mmCIF file of C-alpha atoms in Angstrom:
data_model
loop_
_atom_site.group_PDB
_atom_site.id
_atom_site.type_symbol
_atom_site.label_atom_id
_atom_site.label_comp_id
_atom_site.label_asym_id
_atom_site.label_seq_id
_atom_site.Cartn_x
_atom_site.Cartn_y
_atom_site.Cartn_z
ATOM 1 C CA MET I 231 -53.908 -73.564 83.976
ATOM 2 C CA LYS I 232 -51.216 -74.977 81.655
ATOM 3 C CA HIS I 233 -53.397 -74.829 78.581
ATOM 4 C CA ARG I 234 -54.083 -71.032 79.540
ATOM 5 C CA ALA I 235 -50.303 -70.598 79.709
ATOM 6 C CA VAL I 236 -49.759 -72.028 76.053
ATOM 7 C CA SER I 237 -52.475 -70.011 74.694
ATOM 8 C CA PHE I 238 -51.050 -66.600 75.971
ATOM 9 C CA ILE I 239 -47.645 -67.649 74.486
ATOM 10 C CA ASN I 240 -49.222 -68.662 71.148
ATOM 11 C CA ARG I 241 -50.997 -65.168 71.192
ATOM 12 C CA ARG I 242 -47.531 -63.374 72.018
ATOM 13 C CA ASN I 243 -45.914 -65.170 69.140
ATOM 14 C CA LEU I 244 -48.675 -64.436 66.778
ATOM 15 C CA LEU I 245 -48.379 -60.406 67.735
ATOM 16 C CA LEU I 246 -44.630 -60.587 67.556
ATOM 17 C CA ALA I 247 -44.870 -61.845 63.997
ATOM 18 C CA ALA I 248 -47.590 -59.475 62.994
ATOM 19 C CA GLY I 249 -45.470 -56.592 64.377
ATOM 20 C CA PHE I 250 -42.489 -58.109 62.542
ATOM 21 C CA LEU I 251 -44.199 -58.256 59.470
ATOM 22 C CA ALA I 252 -45.431 -54.869 59.792
ATOM 23 C CA PHE I 253 -42.187 -53.517 60.540
ATOM 24 C CA ALA I 254 -40.732 -55.227 57.443
ATOM 25 C CA ALA I 255 -43.272 -54.137 55.275
ATOM 26 C CA ALA I 256 -42.867 -50.388 56.402
ATOM 27 C CA PHE I 257 -39.009 -50.769 55.933
ATOM 28 C CA VAL I 258 -39.742 -52.171 52.221
ATOM 29 C CA TRP I 259 -42.130 -49.233 51.966
ATOM 30 C CA LEU I 260 -39.535 -46.650 53.051
ATOM 31 C CA LEU I 261 -36.979 -48.149 50.684
ATOM 32 C CA ALA I 262 -39.226 -48.235 47.846
ATOM 33 C CA THR I 263 -40.588 -44.663 48.233
ATOM 34 C CA ARG I 264 -38.213 -42.743 50.273
ATOM 35 C CA GLY I 265 -34.865 -45.124 50.363
ATOM 36 C CA PRO I 266 -32.446 -45.626 47.893
ATOM 37 C CA LEU I 267 -34.773 -47.766 45.911
ATOM 38 C CA ALA I 268 -37.460 -44.988 45.751
ATOM 39 C CA PRO I 269 -37.960 -43.611 42.142
ATOM 40 C CA VAL I 270 -35.953 -40.268 41.743
ATOM 41 C CA GLY I 271 -38.265 -37.229 41.994
ATOM 42 C CA VAL I 272 -38.260 -35.035 38.896
ATOM 43 C CA GLU I 273 -39.980 -31.659 37.660
ATOM 44 C CA GLN I 274 -40.907 -31.560 34.124
ATOM 45 C CA ALA I 275 -41.480 -29.069 31.701
ATOM 46 C CA ALA I 276 -43.309 -29.279 28.087
ATOM 47 C CA VAL I 277 -41.559 -27.901 24.753
ATOM 48 C CA THR I 278 -43.186 -24.679 24.006
ATOM 49 C CA ARG I 279 -42.742 -21.846 21.358
ATOM 50 C CA ALA I 280 -41.545 -18.612 22.242
ATOM 51 C CA ASP I 281 -39.437 -15.755 21.045
ATOM 52 C CA LEU I 282 -35.906 -15.550 22.184
ATOM 53 C CA SER I 283 -33.730 -12.431 22.372
ATOM 54 C CA PRO I 284 -30.304 -13.539 23.345
ATOM 55 C CA GLY I 285 -27.597 -11.520 25.109
ATOM 56 C CA VAL I 286 -23.957 -11.709 26.057
ATOM 57 C CA TYR I 287 -22.563 -10.454 29.139
ATOM 58 C CA GLY I 288 -19.204 -8.663 29.847
ATOM 59 C CA ILE I 289 -17.652 -6.526 32.243
ATOM 60 C CA GLY I 290 -14.934 -3.762 31.420
ATOM 61 C CA THR I 291 -13.945 0.020 32.271
ATOM 62 C CA VAL I 292 -14.651 3.101 30.641
ATOM 63 C CA GLU I 293 -11.922 4.306 28.281
ATOM 64 C CA ALA I 294 -11.209 6.790 25.309
ATOM 65 C CA GLN I 295 -11.490 5.646 21.759
ATOM 66 C CA HIS I 296 -8.499 8.257 21.055
ATOM 67 C CA ALA I 297 -6.100 9.328 24.021
ATOM 68 C CA TYR I 298 -3.121 11.449 23.490
ATOM 69 C CA SER I 299 0.151 12.112 25.454
ATOM 70 C CA VAL I 300 1.554 15.491 25.232
ATOM 71 C CA GLY I 301 5.422 16.053 25.875
ATOM 72 C CA PRO I 302 8.500 17.243 24.408
ATOM 73 C CA ILE I 303 10.615 15.999 21.461
ATOM 74 C CA GLN I 304 13.869 16.770 23.513
ATOM 75 C CA ALA I 305 15.019 16.819 27.024
ATOM 76 C CA GLY I 306 14.472 19.883 28.929
ATOM 77 C CA ARG I 307 13.092 21.736 32.196
ATOM 78 C CA LEU I 308 9.284 22.557 32.289
ATOM 79 C CA LEU I 309 8.918 26.104 32.521
ATOM 80 C CA ARG I 310 5.288 26.362 33.026
ATOM 81 C CA VAL I 311 2.054 24.523 32.891
ATOM 82 C CA MET I 312 -1.216 26.418 31.917
ATOM 83 C CA VAL I 313 -3.781 23.836 32.451
ATOM 84 C CA ASP I 314 -4.821 21.298 35.091
ATOM 85 C CA GLN I 315 -6.724 17.825 35.199
ATOM 86 C CA GLY I 316 -10.307 18.258 34.153
ATOM 87 C CA ASP I 317 -9.679 21.609 31.953
ATOM 88 C CA ARG I 318 -11.390 21.620 28.480
ATOM 89 C CA VAL I 319 -8.932 22.741 25.771
ATOM 90 C CA GLU I 320 -8.982 23.559 22.015
ATOM 91 C CA ALA I 321 -7.036 22.440 19.496
ATOM 92 C CA GLY I 322 -3.536 24.238 18.991
ATOM 93 C CA GLN I 323 -3.868 25.539 22.311
ATOM 94 C CA VAL I 324 -0.597 26.019 24.236
ATOM 95 C CA LEU I 325 -0.836 23.690 27.080
ATOM 96 C CA ALA I 326 2.741 23.864 28.459
ATOM 97 C CA GLU I 327 6.251 25.420 27.687
ATOM 98 C CA ILE I 328 9.741 23.970 28.233
ATOM 99 C CA ASP I 329 12.812 26.331 29.051
ATOM 100 C CA PRO I 330 14.519 27.344 25.936
ATOM 101 C CA VAL I 331 17.851 27.794 27.491
ATOM 102 C CA ASP I 332 20.221 29.149 24.779
ATOM 103 C CA LEU I 333 17.654 28.779 21.912
ATOM 104 C CA ARG I 334 17.191 32.335 21.712
ATOM 105 C CA GLN I 335 21.022 33.185 21.088
ATOM 106 C CA ARG I 336 21.281 30.272 18.772
ATOM 107 C CA ALA I 337 18.250 31.554 16.603
ATOM 108 C CA ASP I 338 19.832 34.903 16.590
ATOM 109 C CA ALA I 339 23.002 33.187 15.414
ATOM 110 C CA ALA I 340 21.215 31.378 12.697
ATOM 111 C CA VAL I 341 19.789 34.745 11.470
ATOM 112 C CA ASN I 342 23.179 36.382 11.175
ATOM 113 C CA ALA I 343 24.454 33.238 9.340
ATOM 114 C CA ALA I 344 21.698 33.607 6.884
ATOM 115 C CA GLU I 345 22.143 37.113 6.438
ATOM 116 C CA ARG I 346 26.195 36.885 5.826
ATOM 117 C CA ALA I 347 25.245 33.969 3.182
ATOM 118 C CA ARG I 348 23.063 36.463 1.202
ATOM 119 C CA GLN I 349 25.827 38.933 1.427
ATOM 120 C CA ALA I 350 28.527 36.561 0.102
ATOM 121 C CA ALA I 351 25.876 35.322 -2.511
ATOM 122 C CA ALA I 352 25.580 39.037 -3.504
ATOM 123 C CA ALA I 353 29.388 39.657 -3.823
ATOM 124 C CA ALA I 354 29.644 36.307 -5.634
ATOM 125 C CA GLN I 355 27.021 37.298 -7.975
ATOM 126 C CA ALA I 356 28.935 40.848 -8.947
ATOM 127 C CA GLN I 357 32.111 38.662 -9.484
ATOM 128 C CA VAL I 358 30.190 36.666 -11.949
ATOM 129 C CA ILE I 359 29.258 39.842 -13.705
ATOM 130 C CA GLU I 360 32.841 40.972 -13.862
ATOM 131 C CA ALA I 361 34.006 37.791 -15.191
ATOM 132 C CA GLU I 362 31.414 37.876 -18.018
ATOM 133 C CA SER I 363 32.433 41.321 -18.735
ATOM 134 C CA ARG I 364 35.980 40.357 -18.904
ATOM 135 C CA THR I 365 35.236 37.218 -21.078
ATOM 136 C CA HIS I 366 33.310 39.352 -23.651
ATOM 137 C CA LEU I 367 36.356 41.858 -23.897
ATOM 138 C CA ALA I 368 38.944 38.907 -24.280
ATOM 139 C CA GLN I 369 36.628 37.410 -26.746
ATOM 140 C CA ALA I 370 36.315 40.376 -28.583
ATOM 141 C CA ASN I 371 40.419 41.303 -28.661
ATOM 142 C CA LEU I 372 40.820 37.586 -29.859
ATOM 143 C CA ALA I 373 38.392 37.844 -32.761
ATOM 144 C CA ARG I 374 39.992 41.509 -33.640
ATOM 145 C CA TYR I 375 43.582 40.064 -33.649
ATOM 146 C CA GLN I 376 42.633 37.072 -35.577
ATOM 147 C CA ALA I 377 41.273 39.206 -38.408
ATOM 148 C CA LEU I 378 44.476 41.323 -38.315
ATOM 149 C CA TYR I 379 46.540 38.305 -38.403
ATOM 150 C CA ARG I 380 44.769 36.860 -41.566
ATOM 151 C CA GLN I 381 45.635 40.344 -42.787
ATOM 152 C CA ASN I 382 49.435 40.003 -42.121
ATOM 153 C CA PHE I 383 49.191 42.957 -39.890
ATOM 154 C CA VAL I 384 50.123 41.196 -36.528
ATOM 155 C CA ALA I 385 52.401 38.329 -35.777
ATOM 156 C CA LYS I 386 51.112 34.867 -34.664
ATOM 157 C CA GLU I 387 52.551 35.309 -31.235
ATOM 158 C CA MET I 388 50.061 38.337 -30.493
ATOM 159 C CA VAL I 389 47.017 36.265 -31.659
ATOM 160 C CA ASP I 390 48.330 33.324 -29.114
ATOM 161 C CA SER I 391 48.569 36.092 -26.383
ATOM 162 C CA ARG I 392 45.093 37.188 -27.077
ATOM 163 C CA LEU I 393 43.743 33.580 -27.186
ATOM 164 C CA HIS I 394 45.342 32.900 -23.743
ATOM 165 C CA GLU I 395 43.606 35.812 -22.315
ATOM 166 C CA ALA I 396 40.273 34.779 -23.475
ATOM 167 C CA ALA I 397 40.813 31.270 -22.280
ATOM 168 C CA ALA I 398 41.738 32.566 -18.735
ATOM 169 C CA ALA I 399 38.715 34.961 -18.727
ATOM 170 C CA GLU I 400 36.504 32.013 -19.551
ATOM 171 C CA ALA I 401 37.967 29.969 -16.524
ATOM 172 C CA ALA I 402 37.498 32.813 -14.165
ATOM 173 C CA LEU I 403 34.095 32.970 -15.163
ATOM 174 C CA ALA I 404 33.528 29.546 -14.536
ATOM 175 C CA ALA I 405 35.134 29.857 -11.184
ATOM 176 C CA SER I 406 32.939 32.879 -10.133
ATOM 177 C CA ARG I 407 29.868 31.097 -11.450
ATOM 178 C CA ALA I 408 31.100 27.990 -9.260
ATOM 179 C CA ASN I 409 31.536 30.649 -5.803
ATOM 180 C CA ALA I 410 27.979 32.057 -6.696
ATOM 181 C CA ALA I 411 26.431 28.519 -6.636
ATOM 182 C CA ALA I 412 27.995 27.638 -3.546
ATOM 183 C CA ALA I 413 26.900 31.089 -1.823
ATOM 184 C CA GLN I 414 23.454 30.284 -2.966
ATOM 185 C CA ARG I 415 23.741 26.875 -1.445
ATOM 186 C CA GLU I 416 25.249 28.381 1.796
ATOM 187 C CA ILE I 417 22.051 30.622 1.938
ATOM 188 C CA GLY I 418 19.866 27.363 1.821
ATOM 189 C CA ARG I 419 22.036 25.895 4.439
ATOM 190 C CA ALA I 420 21.775 28.886 6.845
ATOM 191 C CA GLU I 421 18.024 29.197 6.120
ATOM 192 C CA ALA I 422 17.456 25.531 6.787
ATOM 193 C CA GLU I 423 19.476 25.851 9.867
ATOM 194 C CA ARG I 424 17.367 28.819 11.005
ATOM 195 C CA ARG I 425 14.398 27.128 10.421
ATOM 196 C CA GLY I 426 15.389 24.099 12.409
ATOM 197 C CA VAL I 427 16.082 26.267 15.365
ATOM 198 C CA ASP I 428 12.500 27.977 14.876
ATOM 199 C CA GLN I 429 11.139 24.431 14.817
ATOM 200 C CA LEU I 430 12.975 23.624 17.739
ATOM 201 C CA ARG I 431 11.871 26.813 19.727
ATOM 202 C CA ASN I 432 7.977 25.938 18.691
ATOM 203 C CA SER I 433 8.540 22.445 19.743
ATOM 204 C CA LEU I 434 9.149 23.828 23.257
ATOM 205 C CA ARG I 435 5.721 24.881 23.354
ATOM 206 C CA LEU I 436 3.412 22.020 24.064
ATOM 207 C CA LEU I 437 0.221 22.443 21.845
ATOM 208 C CA SER I 438 -3.112 20.525 22.028
ATOM 209 C CA PRO I 439 -3.558 18.122 19.183
ATOM 210 C CA ILE I 440 -7.426 17.989 19.684
ATOM 211 C CA THR I 441 -10.310 19.668 21.223
ATOM 212 C CA GLY I 442 -10.950 17.755 24.678
ATOM 213 C CA VAL I 443 -10.194 17.527 28.166
ATOM 214 C CA VAL I 444 -6.947 17.018 30.142
ATOM 215 C CA THR I 445 -7.243 13.589 31.919
ATOM 216 C CA ALA I 446 -3.888 13.956 33.610
ATOM 217 C CA ARG I 447 -1.005 16.499 34.549
ATOM 218 C CA GLU I 448 1.975 14.346 35.225
ATOM 219 C CA ALA I 449 4.879 17.063 35.840
ATOM 220 C CA GLU I 450 5.069 20.331 37.260
ATOM 221 C CA PRO I 451 7.230 23.482 36.795
ATOM 222 C CA GLY I 452 10.830 22.995 37.382
ATOM 223 C CA THR I 453 10.560 19.342 36.422
ATOM 224 C CA THR I 454 13.295 18.134 34.058
ATOM 225 C CA VAL I 455 11.524 16.027 31.402
ATOM 226 C CA VAL I 456 13.175 13.479 28.834
ATOM 227 C CA ALA I 457 12.110 13.292 25.197
ATOM 228 C CA GLY I 458 8.902 11.524 24.542
ATOM 229 C CA GLN I 459 7.699 11.646 28.501
ATOM 230 C CA ALA I 460 4.054 12.817 28.951
ATOM 231 C CA VAL I 461 3.510 16.025 30.639
ATOM 232 C CA LEU I 462 -0.291 15.819 29.982
ATOM 233 C CA ARG I 463 -2.826 13.251 29.029
ATOM 234 C CA LEU I 464 -5.828 14.380 26.675
ATOM 235 C CA ALA I 465 -8.881 12.509 25.707
ATOM 236 C CA ASP I 466 -11.946 13.396 23.502
ATOM 237 C CA PRO I 467 -14.945 13.207 25.801
ATOM 238 C CA ALA I 468 -17.170 12.798 22.704
ATOM 239 C CA HIS I 469 -15.789 9.305 22.031
ATOM 240 C CA LEU I 470 -15.864 7.227 24.839
ATOM 241 C CA TRP I 471 -16.443 3.262 25.134
ATOM 242 C CA VAL I 472 -16.175 0.484 27.242
ATOM 243 C CA ARG I 473 -13.511 -2.035 26.802
ATOM 244 C CA ALA I 474 -15.543 -5.314 27.888
ATOM 245 C CA ARG I 475 -14.394 -8.698 28.075
ATOM 246 C CA VAL I 476 -16.555 -11.472 27.069
ATOM 247 C CA ASP I 477 -16.215 -15.275 27.299
ATOM 248 C CA GLN I 478 -14.781 -16.652 23.996
ATOM 249 C CA ALA I 479 -17.337 -19.521 23.906
ATOM 250 C CA ARG I 480 -20.404 -16.913 23.871
ATOM 251 C CA ALA I 481 -18.476 -14.435 21.394
ATOM 252 C CA GLN I 482 -18.891 -15.826 18.176
ATOM 253 C CA ALA I 483 -22.061 -14.089 17.071
ATOM 254 C CA ILE I 484 -20.990 -10.646 17.954
ATOM 255 C CA ARG I 485 -20.728 -8.308 15.447
ATOM 256 C CA VAL I 486 -19.847 -4.564 14.998
ATOM 257 C CA GLY I 487 -23.211 -2.632 15.493
ATOM 258 C CA GLN I 488 -24.904 -4.750 17.544
ATOM 259 C CA ALA I 489 -26.980 -2.854 20.196
ATOM 260 C CA ALA I 490 -25.887 -3.295 23.887
ATOM 261 C CA ASP I 491 -26.950 -2.073 27.438
ATOM 262 C CA ILE I 492 -24.237 -0.558 29.540
ATOM 263 C CA THR I 493 -24.554 -0.201 33.465
ATOM 264 C CA MET I 494 -22.231 1.684 35.435
ATOM 265 C CA ARG I 495 -20.982 0.935 38.739
ATOM 266 C CA SER I 496 -21.939 4.403 39.847
ATOM 267 C CA ALA I 497 -25.352 3.892 38.433
ATOM 268 C CA PRO I 498 -26.397 0.312 38.689
ATOM 269 C CA ASP I 499 -30.048 1.112 38.421
ATOM 270 C CA ARG I 500 -30.006 2.709 35.055
ATOM 271 C CA ALA I 501 -28.940 1.007 31.623
ATOM 272 C CA LEU I 502 -27.455 3.535 28.944
ATOM 273 C CA PRO I 503 -27.590 2.696 25.461
ATOM 274 C CA GLY I 504 -24.472 1.528 23.673
ATOM 275 C CA ARG I 505 -23.369 -0.115 20.030
ATOM 276 C CA VAL I 506 -20.258 -2.545 19.166
ATOM 277 C CA ALA I 507 -17.703 -0.326 17.661
ATOM 278 C CA ARG I 508 -14.980 -2.904 17.594
ATOM 279 C CA VAL I 509 -14.099 -6.474 18.151
ATOM 280 C CA GLU I 510 -10.353 -6.726 18.989
ATOM 281 C CA LEU I 511 -8.375 -9.227 17.041
ATOM 282 C CA GLN I 512 -6.193 -10.114 19.870
ATOM 283 C CA SER I 513 -8.040 -12.008 22.565
ATOM 284 C CA ASP I 514 -6.716 -12.994 26.025
ATOM 285 C CA ALA I 515 -5.252 -16.498 26.075
ATOM 286 C CA VAL I 516 -4.926 -16.900 29.943
ATOM 287 C CA THR I 517 -8.621 -15.836 30.780
ATOM 288 C CA GLU I 518 -10.232 -17.304 27.490
ATOM 289 C CA GLU I 519 -11.764 -13.791 26.902
ATOM 290 C CA ARG I 520 -12.434 -11.714 23.913
ATOM 291 C CA ILE I 521 -11.973 -7.752 24.155
ATOM 292 C CA VAL I 522 -15.136 -5.731 22.590
ATOM 293 C CA ASP I 523 -15.290 -2.293 22.669
ATOM 294 C CA VAL I 524 -18.780 -0.954 23.217
ATOM 295 C CA ALA I 525 -19.149 2.945 22.443
ATOM 296 C CA PHE I 526 -21.870 4.976 24.222
ATOM 297 C CA ASP I 527 -24.705 6.084 22.122
ATOM 298 C CA PRO I 528 -24.977 8.691 22.642
ATOM 299 C CA VAL I 529 -22.100 9.644 25.007
ATOM 300 C CA PRO I 530 -23.591 10.837 28.570
ATOM 301 C CA ASP I 531 -22.887 14.194 29.797
ATOM 302 C CA ARG I 532 -20.642 13.141 32.409
ATOM 303 C CA LEU I 533 -18.373 10.058 32.829
ATOM 304 C CA TYR I 534 -15.163 8.727 34.401
ATOM 305 C CA LEU I 535 -12.479 7.122 32.745
ATOM 306 C CA GLY I 536 -11.549 3.650 34.246
ATOM 307 C CA GLU I 537 -15.147 3.394 35.797
ATOM 308 C CA LEU I 538 -16.296 -0.200 35.902
ATOM 309 C CA ALA I 539 -19.120 -0.907 33.842
ATOM 310 C CA GLU I 540 -21.134 -4.148 32.920
ATOM 311 C CA VAL I 541 -22.408 -4.721 29.342
ATOM 312 C CA THR I 542 -24.884 -6.836 27.903
ATOM 313 C CA LEU I 543 -24.438 -7.290 23.951
ATOM 314 C CA HIS I 544 -28.057 -8.078 22.168
ATOM 315 C CA LEU I 545 -27.625 -10.804 19.573
ATOM 316 C CA PRO I 546 -29.989 -11.790 16.837
ATOM 317 C CA GLY I 547 -32.835 -13.409 18.234
ATOM 318 C CA THR I 548 -35.470 -16.014 16.819
ATOM 319 C CA HIS I 549 -39.371 -15.697 16.559
ATOM 320 C CA ASN I 550 -41.936 -18.271 17.471
ATOM 321 C CA ALA I 551 -39.220 -21.079 18.110
ATOM 322 C CA LEU I 552 -39.601 -24.468 19.797
ATOM 323 C CA THR I 553 -37.646 -23.847 23.259
ATOM 324 C CA VAL I 554 -37.169 -25.565 26.411
ATOM 325 C CA PRO I 555 -35.603 -24.197 29.636
ATOM 326 C CA ARG I 556 -32.074 -24.238 29.788
ATOM 327 C CA ALA I 557 -31.777 -26.424 33.124
ATOM 328 C CA ALA I 558 -33.139 -29.239 30.987
ATOM 329 C CA ILE I 559 -30.029 -29.304 28.815
ATOM 330 C CA GLY I 560 -27.829 -32.240 29.748
ATOM 331 C CA LEU I 561 -24.865 -34.019 28.447
ATOM 332 C CA ARG I 562 -24.301 -37.949 28.399
ATOM 333 C CA ASN I 563 -21.416 -39.387 26.249
ATOM 334 C CA ASP I 564 -20.294 -36.193 25.032
ATOM 335 C CA ARG I 565 -23.753 -35.579 23.405
ATOM 336 C CA THR I 566 -25.872 -32.694 24.225
ATOM 337 C CA GLY I 567 -29.740 -33.489 24.893
ATOM 338 C CA VAL I 568 -32.362 -33.706 27.484
ATOM 339 C CA TRP I 569 -33.761 -36.520 29.934
ATOM 340 C CA GLN I 570 -37.268 -37.607 29.793
ATOM 341 C CA ALA I 571 -39.580 -39.599 31.754
ATOM 342 C CA VAL I 572 -40.784 -42.693 29.619
ATOM 343 C CA ASP I 573 -42.930 -45.405 31.240
ATOM 344 C CA GLY I 574 -41.531 -44.132 34.621
ATOM 345 C CA ARG I 575 -38.030 -44.607 33.642
ATOM 346 C CA ALA I 576 -35.344 -41.720 32.784
ATOM 347 C CA ARG I 577 -34.257 -41.713 29.211
ATOM 348 C CA PHE I 578 -31.679 -39.460 27.382
ATOM 349 C CA LYS I 579 -32.438 -37.944 24.179
ATOM 350 C CA PRO I 580 -29.851 -36.319 21.931
ATOM 351 C CA VAL I 581 -31.112 -32.540 20.757
ATOM 352 C CA GLN I 582 -29.673 -29.976 18.865
ATOM 353 C CA PHE I 583 -30.088 -26.869 20.363
ATOM 354 C CA GLY I 584 -29.519 -23.191 18.668
ATOM 355 C CA VAL I 585 -30.029 -19.798 20.144
ATOM 356 C CA GLN I 586 -29.804 -19.778 24.076
ATOM 357 C CA THR I 587 -30.823 -16.813 26.469
ATOM 358 C CA ALA I 588 -30.458 -16.957 30.316
ATOM 359 C CA ASP I 589 -33.446 -19.335 30.833
ATOM 360 C CA ARG I 590 -34.286 -20.882 27.779
ATOM 361 C CA ALA I 591 -32.816 -22.656 24.606
ATOM 362 C CA GLN I 592 -34.057 -22.905 21.070
ATOM 363 C CA VAL I 593 -34.681 -26.689 19.810
ATOM 364 C CA VAL I 594 -33.360 -27.080 16.358
ATOM 365 C CA SER I 595 -34.199 -30.995 16.018
ATOM 366 C CA GLY I 596 -34.733 -33.882 18.144
ATOM 367 C CA LEU I 597 -37.865 -32.397 19.981
ATOM 368 C CA ALA I 598 -41.498 -31.771 19.197
ATOM 369 C CA GLU I 599 -43.798 -29.267 20.460
ATOM 370 C CA GLY I 600 -45.783 -30.361 23.330
ATOM 371 C CA GLU I 601 -43.164 -33.090 24.462
ATOM 372 C CA ARG I 602 -42.068 -33.114 28.166
ATOM 373 C CA VAL I 603 -38.543 -32.778 29.469
ATOM 374 C CA ILE I 604 -36.989 -33.030 33.224
ATOM 375 C CA VAL I 605 -36.031 -30.023 34.116
ATOM 376 C CA TYR I 606 -34.782 -30.875 37.883
ATOM 377 C CA SER I 607 -33.968 -33.928 39.324
ATOM 378 C CA ALA I 608 -33.528 -34.801 43.004
ATOM 379 C CA ARG I 609 -30.425 -36.798 42.121
ATOM 380 C CA GLN I 610 -28.256 -37.259 38.946
ATOM 381 C CA LEU I 611 -30.035 -39.248 36.444
ATOM 382 C CA ASP I 612 -28.632 -42.347 34.568
ATOM 383 C CA ASP I 613 -30.490 -44.040 31.748
ATOM 384 C CA GLY I 614 -32.938 -46.702 32.939
ATOM 385 C CA MET I 615 -33.416 -44.929 36.423
ATOM 386 C CA ARG I 616 -36.873 -45.143 37.922
ATOM 387 C CA VAL I 617 -38.200 -41.442 38.156
ATOM 388 C CA ARG I 618 -41.572 -39.962 39.391
ATOM 389 C CA GLU I 619 -42.817 -36.432 38.876
ATOM 390 C CA GLN I 620 -43.018 -34.199 41.787
ATOM 391 C CA ARG I 621 -42.848 -30.721 43.234
ATOM 392 C CA LEU I 622 -39.230 -30.391 44.114
ATOM 393 C CA MET I 623 -38.734 -27.867 46.982
ATOM 394 C CA ALA I 624 -34.994 -27.094 46.719
ATOM 395 C CA ARG I 625 -33.424 -26.476 43.292
#
């Protein structure tokens, strides 16, 4: 009986020891395969050749390449406005008028002043003719008396008298000529004043500088406007573009003339062709963005200024280049490269990359065709870490 009890205890101890060993083995197996000691699961891809067509994304609004503000050059009351927002206008068309107040009377006064100046000039010219005649007569008398004096027919005092008369006539002639010149200048001044009043009257008629469309009507009849204030705003609908903002880090390769796709907010399923018209020199230092103006090519029939638009700029691509997925690109110790699985261990390899698209990057140096690189990993990799290739469900 005692022997049977001891045998039972021994069997129970053996079973407990076996169970403990099985549990320990399972625990170690879990640590090595699923726990912290397990290799990191990774997905790999091969270095392959492909054609790359890179693009740069930007977002902006539709704006007019040439916009105009039409307003008066002096303060006044708006008398009438002939056009409204959306109206098409021709170059030189009268758009609005400012109340002339007393300009009509000032114009009449300027015309009268110019006429008086011309009459005064005519009178001054007549005085010049009279003075010239008196001068010729005085000079003729002087010459005759000088001849008589040489023949001792007249006294010296008479010759001196005629000399004084000739000098006085010449002085009167000079004065009349000066008056005539002043009268001519007065005509010029009066005419200039008249033209100035006419120009002022013309400036009160607000004319369209272009053939285009009225984009805004900012004042109504009866409103008092100041010099330079916009009454109407115009734009040329044949020259519209998207003023897009592009990340400075990806804007180095953008050049004027490059093709682009423009997607309007109102038509997200349709891409309109465009072309880079200008890369602005002034960037946004706060948002670190560069301003790129993308013109429509051609301009659609109907666009709305200020509408949001997405722009994709097509940069120069490469043909038959070595490429890896962009997800494979990593950074270690400020060096760009890729992670590879070498004998079950993660190893970082520096690589020089070139053109990049949304999903692939060109390999300039550091990798050969057919080599495999780690694209995704279950955890952050470190050099020498054990890795194992597997299919990762969540990326």
